[in-house]
XYZ file of C-alpha atoms in Angstrom:
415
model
C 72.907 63.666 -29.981
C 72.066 66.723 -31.279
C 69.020 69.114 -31.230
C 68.510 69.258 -34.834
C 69.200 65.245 -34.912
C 66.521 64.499 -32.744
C 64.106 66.729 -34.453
C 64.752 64.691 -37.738
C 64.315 61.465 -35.689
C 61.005 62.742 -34.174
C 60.371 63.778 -38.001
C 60.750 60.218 -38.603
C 58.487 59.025 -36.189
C 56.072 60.937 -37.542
C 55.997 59.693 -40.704
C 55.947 55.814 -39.472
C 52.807 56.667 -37.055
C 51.229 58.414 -40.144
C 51.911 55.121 -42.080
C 50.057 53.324 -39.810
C 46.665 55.180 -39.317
C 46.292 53.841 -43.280
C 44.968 50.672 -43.318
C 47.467 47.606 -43.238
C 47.856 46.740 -46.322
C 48.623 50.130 -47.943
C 51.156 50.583 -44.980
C 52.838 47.818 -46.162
C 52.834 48.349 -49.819
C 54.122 52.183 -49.318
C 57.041 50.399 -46.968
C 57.927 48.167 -49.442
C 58.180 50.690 -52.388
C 60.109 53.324 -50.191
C 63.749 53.880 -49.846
C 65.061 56.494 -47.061
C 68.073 59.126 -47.668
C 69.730 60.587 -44.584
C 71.372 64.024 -45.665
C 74.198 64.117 -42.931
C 76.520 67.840 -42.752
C 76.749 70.255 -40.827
C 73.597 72.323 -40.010
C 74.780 74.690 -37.423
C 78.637 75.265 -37.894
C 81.084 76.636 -40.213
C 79.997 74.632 -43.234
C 76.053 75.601 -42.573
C 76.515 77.771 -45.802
C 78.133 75.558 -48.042
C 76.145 72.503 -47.187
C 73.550 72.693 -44.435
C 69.864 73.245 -45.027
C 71.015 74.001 -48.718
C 72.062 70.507 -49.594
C 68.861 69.170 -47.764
C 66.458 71.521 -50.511
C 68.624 70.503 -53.631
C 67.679 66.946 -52.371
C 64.132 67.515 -52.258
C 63.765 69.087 -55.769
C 65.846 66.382 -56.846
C 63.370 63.860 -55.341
C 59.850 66.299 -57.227
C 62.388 66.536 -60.051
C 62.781 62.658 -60.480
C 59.346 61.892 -61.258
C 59.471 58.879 -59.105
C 56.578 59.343 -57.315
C 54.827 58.787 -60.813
C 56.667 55.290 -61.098
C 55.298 53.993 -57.029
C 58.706 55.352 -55.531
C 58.046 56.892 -52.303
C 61.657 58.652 -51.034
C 61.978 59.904 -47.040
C 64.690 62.271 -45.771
C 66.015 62.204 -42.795
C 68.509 64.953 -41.848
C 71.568 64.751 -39.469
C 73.814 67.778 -37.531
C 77.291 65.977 -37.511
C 78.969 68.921 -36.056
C 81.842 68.345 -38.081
C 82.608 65.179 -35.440
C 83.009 62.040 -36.060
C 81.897 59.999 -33.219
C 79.066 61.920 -34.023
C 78.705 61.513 -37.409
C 79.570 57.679 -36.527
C 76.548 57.431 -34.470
C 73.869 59.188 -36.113
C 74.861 56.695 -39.041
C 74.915 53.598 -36.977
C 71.480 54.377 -35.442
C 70.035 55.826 -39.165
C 71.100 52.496 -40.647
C 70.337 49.842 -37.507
C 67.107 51.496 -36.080
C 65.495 53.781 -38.632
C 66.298 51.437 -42.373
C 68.143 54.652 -43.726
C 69.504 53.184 -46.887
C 71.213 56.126 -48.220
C 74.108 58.649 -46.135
C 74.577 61.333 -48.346
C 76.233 65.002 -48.354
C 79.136 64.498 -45.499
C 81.601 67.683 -45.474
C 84.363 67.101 -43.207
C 86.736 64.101 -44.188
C 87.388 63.039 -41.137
C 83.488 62.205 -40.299
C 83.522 61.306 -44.106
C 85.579 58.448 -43.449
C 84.393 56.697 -40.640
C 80.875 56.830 -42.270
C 82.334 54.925 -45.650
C 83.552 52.306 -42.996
C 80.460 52.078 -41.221
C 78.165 51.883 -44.810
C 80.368 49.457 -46.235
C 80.578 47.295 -42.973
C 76.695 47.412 -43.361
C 76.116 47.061 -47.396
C 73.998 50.560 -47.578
C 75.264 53.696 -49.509
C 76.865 56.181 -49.151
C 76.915 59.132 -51.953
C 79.560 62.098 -50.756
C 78.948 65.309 -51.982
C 81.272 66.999 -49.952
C 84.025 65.723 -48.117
C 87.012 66.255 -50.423
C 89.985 63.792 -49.193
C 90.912 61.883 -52.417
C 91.338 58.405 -49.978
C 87.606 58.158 -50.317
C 89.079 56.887 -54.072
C 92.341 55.704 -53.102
C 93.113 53.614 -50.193
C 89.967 53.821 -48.143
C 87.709 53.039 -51.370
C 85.016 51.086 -50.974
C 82.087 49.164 -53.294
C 79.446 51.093 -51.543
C 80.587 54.569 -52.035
C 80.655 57.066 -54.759
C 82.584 60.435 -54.735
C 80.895 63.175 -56.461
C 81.406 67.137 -56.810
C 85.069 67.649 -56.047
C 88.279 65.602 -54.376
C 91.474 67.246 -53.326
C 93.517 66.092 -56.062
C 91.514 68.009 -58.365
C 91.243 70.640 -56.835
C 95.272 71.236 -56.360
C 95.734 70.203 -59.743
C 93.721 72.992 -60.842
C 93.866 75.719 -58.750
C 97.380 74.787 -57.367
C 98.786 73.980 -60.859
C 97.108 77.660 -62.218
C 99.046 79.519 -59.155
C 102.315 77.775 -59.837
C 101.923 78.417 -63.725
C 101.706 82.341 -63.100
C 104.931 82.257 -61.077
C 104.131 81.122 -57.590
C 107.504 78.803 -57.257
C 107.396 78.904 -53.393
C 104.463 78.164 -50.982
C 103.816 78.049 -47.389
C 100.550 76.326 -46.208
C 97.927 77.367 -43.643
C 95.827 74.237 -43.325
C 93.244 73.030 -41.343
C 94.163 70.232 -38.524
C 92.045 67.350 -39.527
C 92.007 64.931 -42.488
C 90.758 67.155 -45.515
C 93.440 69.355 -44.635
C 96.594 67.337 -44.378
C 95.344 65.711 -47.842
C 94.707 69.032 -49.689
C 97.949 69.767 -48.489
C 99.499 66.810 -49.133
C 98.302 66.807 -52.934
C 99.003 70.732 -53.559
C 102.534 70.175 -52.628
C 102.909 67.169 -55.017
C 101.709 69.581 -57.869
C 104.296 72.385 -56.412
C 107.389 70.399 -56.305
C 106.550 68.465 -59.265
C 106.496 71.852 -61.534
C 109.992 72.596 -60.105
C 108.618 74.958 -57.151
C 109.428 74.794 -52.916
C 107.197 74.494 -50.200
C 108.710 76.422 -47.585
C 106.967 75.590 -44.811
C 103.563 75.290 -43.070
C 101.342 75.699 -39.963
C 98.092 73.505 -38.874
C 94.903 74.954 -37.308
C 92.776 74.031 -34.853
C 89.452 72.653 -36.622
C 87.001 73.463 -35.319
C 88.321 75.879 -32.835
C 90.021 79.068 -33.780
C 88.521 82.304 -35.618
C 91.801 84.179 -35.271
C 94.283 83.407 -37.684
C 96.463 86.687 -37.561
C 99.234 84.491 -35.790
C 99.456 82.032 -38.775
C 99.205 84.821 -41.284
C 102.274 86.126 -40.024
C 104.615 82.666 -39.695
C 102.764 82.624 -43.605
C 104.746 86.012 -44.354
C 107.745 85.496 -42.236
C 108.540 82.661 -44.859
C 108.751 85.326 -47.470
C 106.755 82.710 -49.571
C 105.489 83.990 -53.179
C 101.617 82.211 -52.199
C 100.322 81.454 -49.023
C 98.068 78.016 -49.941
C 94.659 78.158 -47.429
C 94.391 74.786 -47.187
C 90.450 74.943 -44.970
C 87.512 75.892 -46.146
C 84.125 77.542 -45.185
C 84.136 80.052 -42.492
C 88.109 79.401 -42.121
C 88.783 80.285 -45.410
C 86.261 83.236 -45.375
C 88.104 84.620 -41.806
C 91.645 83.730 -43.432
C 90.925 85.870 -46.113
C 89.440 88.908 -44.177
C 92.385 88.911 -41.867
C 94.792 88.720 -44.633
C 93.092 91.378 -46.289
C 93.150 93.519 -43.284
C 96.968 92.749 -42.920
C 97.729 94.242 -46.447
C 98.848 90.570 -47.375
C 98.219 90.693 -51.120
C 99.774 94.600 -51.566
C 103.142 93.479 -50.419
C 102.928 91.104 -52.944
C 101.996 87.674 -51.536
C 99.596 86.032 -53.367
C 96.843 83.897 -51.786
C 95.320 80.573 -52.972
C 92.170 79.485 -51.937
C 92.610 75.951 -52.886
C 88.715 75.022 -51.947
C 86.244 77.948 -51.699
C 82.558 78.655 -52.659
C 80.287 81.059 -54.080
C 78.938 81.185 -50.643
C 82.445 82.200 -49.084
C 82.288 85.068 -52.230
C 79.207 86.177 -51.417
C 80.236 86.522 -47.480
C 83.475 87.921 -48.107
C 82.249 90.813 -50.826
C 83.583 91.090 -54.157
C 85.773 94.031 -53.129
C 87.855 91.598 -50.665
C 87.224 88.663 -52.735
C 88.251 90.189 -56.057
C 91.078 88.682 -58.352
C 90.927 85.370 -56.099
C 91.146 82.297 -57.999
C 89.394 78.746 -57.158
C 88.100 75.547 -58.915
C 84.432 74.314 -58.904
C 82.343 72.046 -60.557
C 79.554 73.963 -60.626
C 78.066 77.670 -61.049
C 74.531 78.734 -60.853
C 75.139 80.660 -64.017
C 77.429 78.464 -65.905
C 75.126 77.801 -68.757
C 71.072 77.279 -69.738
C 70.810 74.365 -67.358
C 72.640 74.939 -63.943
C 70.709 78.532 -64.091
C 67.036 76.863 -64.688
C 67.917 74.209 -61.965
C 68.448 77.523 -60.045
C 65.567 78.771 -60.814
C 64.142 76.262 -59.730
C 65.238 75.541 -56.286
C 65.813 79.089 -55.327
C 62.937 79.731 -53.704
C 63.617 76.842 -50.987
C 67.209 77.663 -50.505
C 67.912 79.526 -47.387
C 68.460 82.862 -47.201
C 68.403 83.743 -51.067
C 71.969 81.988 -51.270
C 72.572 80.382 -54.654
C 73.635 77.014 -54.816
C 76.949 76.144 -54.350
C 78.864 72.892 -56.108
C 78.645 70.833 -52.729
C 74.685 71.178 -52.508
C 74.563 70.537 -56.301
C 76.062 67.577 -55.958
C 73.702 66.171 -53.436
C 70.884 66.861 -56.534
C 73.246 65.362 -59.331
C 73.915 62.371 -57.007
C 70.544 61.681 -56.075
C 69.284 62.504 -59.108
C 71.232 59.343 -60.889
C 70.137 56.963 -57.507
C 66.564 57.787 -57.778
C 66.728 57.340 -61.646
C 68.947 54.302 -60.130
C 66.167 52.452 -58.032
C 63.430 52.875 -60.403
C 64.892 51.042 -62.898
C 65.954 48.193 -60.353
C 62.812 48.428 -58.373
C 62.598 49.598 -54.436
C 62.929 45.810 -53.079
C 66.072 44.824 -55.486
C 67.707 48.401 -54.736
C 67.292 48.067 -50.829
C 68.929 44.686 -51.101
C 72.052 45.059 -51.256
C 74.270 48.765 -51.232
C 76.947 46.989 -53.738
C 74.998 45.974 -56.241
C 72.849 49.536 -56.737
C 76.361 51.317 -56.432
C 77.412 48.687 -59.782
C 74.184 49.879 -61.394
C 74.527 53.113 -61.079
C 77.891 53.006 -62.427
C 77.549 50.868 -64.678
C 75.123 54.289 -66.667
C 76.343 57.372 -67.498
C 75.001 60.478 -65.206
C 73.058 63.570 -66.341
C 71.258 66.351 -64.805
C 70.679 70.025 -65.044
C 72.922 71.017 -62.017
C 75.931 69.065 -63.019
C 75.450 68.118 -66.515
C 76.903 64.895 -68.129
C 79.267 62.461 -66.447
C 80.340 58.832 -65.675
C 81.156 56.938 -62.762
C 84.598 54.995 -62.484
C 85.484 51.742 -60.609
C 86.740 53.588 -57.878
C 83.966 55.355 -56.957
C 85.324 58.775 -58.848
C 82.015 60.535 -60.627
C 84.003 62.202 -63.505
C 82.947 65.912 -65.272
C 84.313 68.443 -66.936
C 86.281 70.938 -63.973
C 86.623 74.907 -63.838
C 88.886 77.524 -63.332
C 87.336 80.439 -62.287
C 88.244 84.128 -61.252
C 86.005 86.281 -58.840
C 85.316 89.687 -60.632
C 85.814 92.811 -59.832
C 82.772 94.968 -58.113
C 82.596 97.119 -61.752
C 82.552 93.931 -63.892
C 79.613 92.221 -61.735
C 76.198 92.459 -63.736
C 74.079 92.187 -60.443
C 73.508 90.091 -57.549
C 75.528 86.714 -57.406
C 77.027 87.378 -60.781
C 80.845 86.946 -59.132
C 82.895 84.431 -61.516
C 84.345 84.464 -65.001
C 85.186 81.645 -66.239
C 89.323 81.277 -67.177
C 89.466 77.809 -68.498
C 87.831 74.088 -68.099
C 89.800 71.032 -67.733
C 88.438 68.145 -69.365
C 86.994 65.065 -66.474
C 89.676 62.314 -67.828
C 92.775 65.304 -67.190
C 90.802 66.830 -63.790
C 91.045 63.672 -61.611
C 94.135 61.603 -60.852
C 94.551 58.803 -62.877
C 92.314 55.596 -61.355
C 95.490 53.475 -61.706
C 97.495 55.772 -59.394
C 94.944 56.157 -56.106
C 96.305 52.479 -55.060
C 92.455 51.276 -54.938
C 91.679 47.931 -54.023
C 88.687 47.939 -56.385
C 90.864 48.565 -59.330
C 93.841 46.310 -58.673
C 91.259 43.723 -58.410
């Protein structure tokens, strides 16, 4: 177990002593009207950025921004280091749900560890929201009734940014992808998009995750293929050290293009806009998109570490628990505790709205549908200031951005 995880379990303790210095009966009537959320990522590692203490203050202004309180909900976080493992991730759920009445696993980057906790909340009828593990199985053939995909899958996000890099003459692509289930499926659904537009995959080489910083070796298999776009197929720190090390091997002046098929505005910021410039990649969500994502900026900003800006994984842990909270007070604690199924049909059964992520539904396979964009990072001379790093080259529509619910071979559809 980790540091950080027993510091949120000692955070829990806390908070059960405090409970009972009141007297008995107002212990048990704040029990009963409380649900618990367990924000599990990775606080420490090479998604700390993208996720990390991030995702855990979007979930606390979603909780002030709820108004539950007002309505006799009382919310506890608990937060989780899964070191992007999955035996650990595995038992920081099990114990969360068995010993400490967590009734809510959300956030989750990695697919691997994103997978074994679906199996684990379903196998235990809690929730589990995912913000931001991106294997499209979580709505395919490892959906399940208690989980709900928000923010961003794999198929989208080689639809878009794949299908934009093909479309501007990259016919032939060699992959350097991460070694562990988000990889092999961003891969996997990238190449479907190449080939089906008439292009080649030439080849491809898998990375240690987590476990390597150098990638100069697989840059140059990546050239050797003579390849028109070299697809990164990680994300986080990979993808920020891929790029670097490209850039420092003149990748892009001899021609090559690059495709980072899943990056943030965290990797931007840590890469530089003169590195980072002309790159291409798909998010739901920018701070700056419109009136609303930039006053839910404003508004969490000052808790978010380091100055970063939001990024569209932490958004989605506000969007998702925005909608749960919203969720449970309608149902009331007791009936929402219950039973993990039946809040999951409630929620999406109603559409979803917030300021981070705007308007959206919820399908029968778990998919959280919205609107999708294409952006381009700027140039250093056509940033306005700080964080100003995308403009915005087209949005896809939710019902064209997602792969079709009839084609993910989910058992919750077929039935």
């Amino acid at each position: 177990m980790s540091q950080f995880h027993r510091r949120a379990l000692l955070g829990g303790a806390a908070a059960t002593a405090a409970f009972g210095a009141l007297p008995a009966h107002v212990a048990r009537a704040q029990a009963a009207n409380t649900v618990k959320i367990g924000i599990l990522n990775d606080q420490s590692g090479l998604y700390r950025d993208v996720n990390g203490p991030g995702s855990v203050a979007c979930v606390r202004q979603a909780i002030q921004d709820s108004g539950v309180a007002a309505r006799g909900v009382n919310v506890e976080v608990v937060v989780g280091d899964h070191q992007n493992r999955p035996d650990v991730g595995s038992t920081i759920t099990r114990q969360w749900i068995d010993r400490d009445n967590v009734d809510v696993i959300l956030d989750v980057p990695t697919s691997s560890v994103a997978l074994a906790v679906n199996t684990i909340v379903r196998e235990r009828n809690k929730i589990f929201l995912n913000s931001s593990a991106a294997t499209s199985d979580l709505t395919g053939a490892q959906c399940s009734p208690n989980t709900i995909h928000w923010t961003y899958d794999t198929y989208m996000l080689a639809k878009s940014t794949g299908g934009a890099m093909v479309r501007a003459g990259g016919d032939t692509w060699f992959f350097i992808t991460a070694d562990y289930a988000f990889g092999h499926a961003l891969e996997r659904d990238t190449s479907g998009f190449v080939r089906a537009a008439g292009g080649r995959v030439l080849g491809q080489v898998r990375t240690p995750f987590p476990g390597t910083t150098d990638f100069s070796s697989f840059l140059v298999q990546a050239q050797s293929s003579r390849a028109k776009v070299i697809g990164l197929a990680n994300a986080g720190g990979d993808t920020i050290n891929s790029i670097k090390q490209a850039a420092e091997f003149g990748v892009t002046r001899r021609g090559t293009k690059l495709a980072a098929l899943l990056m943030f505005i965290s990797d931007v910021h840590s890469l530089g806009l003169e590195t980072a410039q002309g790159l291409v990649c798909t998010e739901s969500f920018y701070w700056d998109l419109n009136d609303r994502t930039r006053a839910f900026t404003q508004r969490v900003l000052p808790s978010m570490p380091g100055g970063l800006r939001p990024g569209m994984g932490q958004a989605g842990c506000y969007s998702a628990i925005m909608h749960y909270l919203k969720t449970v007070a309608e149902m009331g604690v007791p009936a929402a505790r219950a039973s993990g199924v039946d809040t999951v049909n409630r929620m999406k059964a109603q559409p979803t709205n917030d300021d981070a992520m705007g308007e959206g539904t919820i399908r029968p396979d778990g998919r959280r549908m919205q609107p999708v964009y294409l952006f381009e990072v700027k140039t250093p001379a056509e940033s306005r200031g700080a964080w100003d790093y995308y403009k915005l080259l087209q949005t896809t529509p939710a019902a064209e951005a997602f792969r079709p619910v009839g084609e993910g071979n989910c058992a919750l559809v077929r039935s």
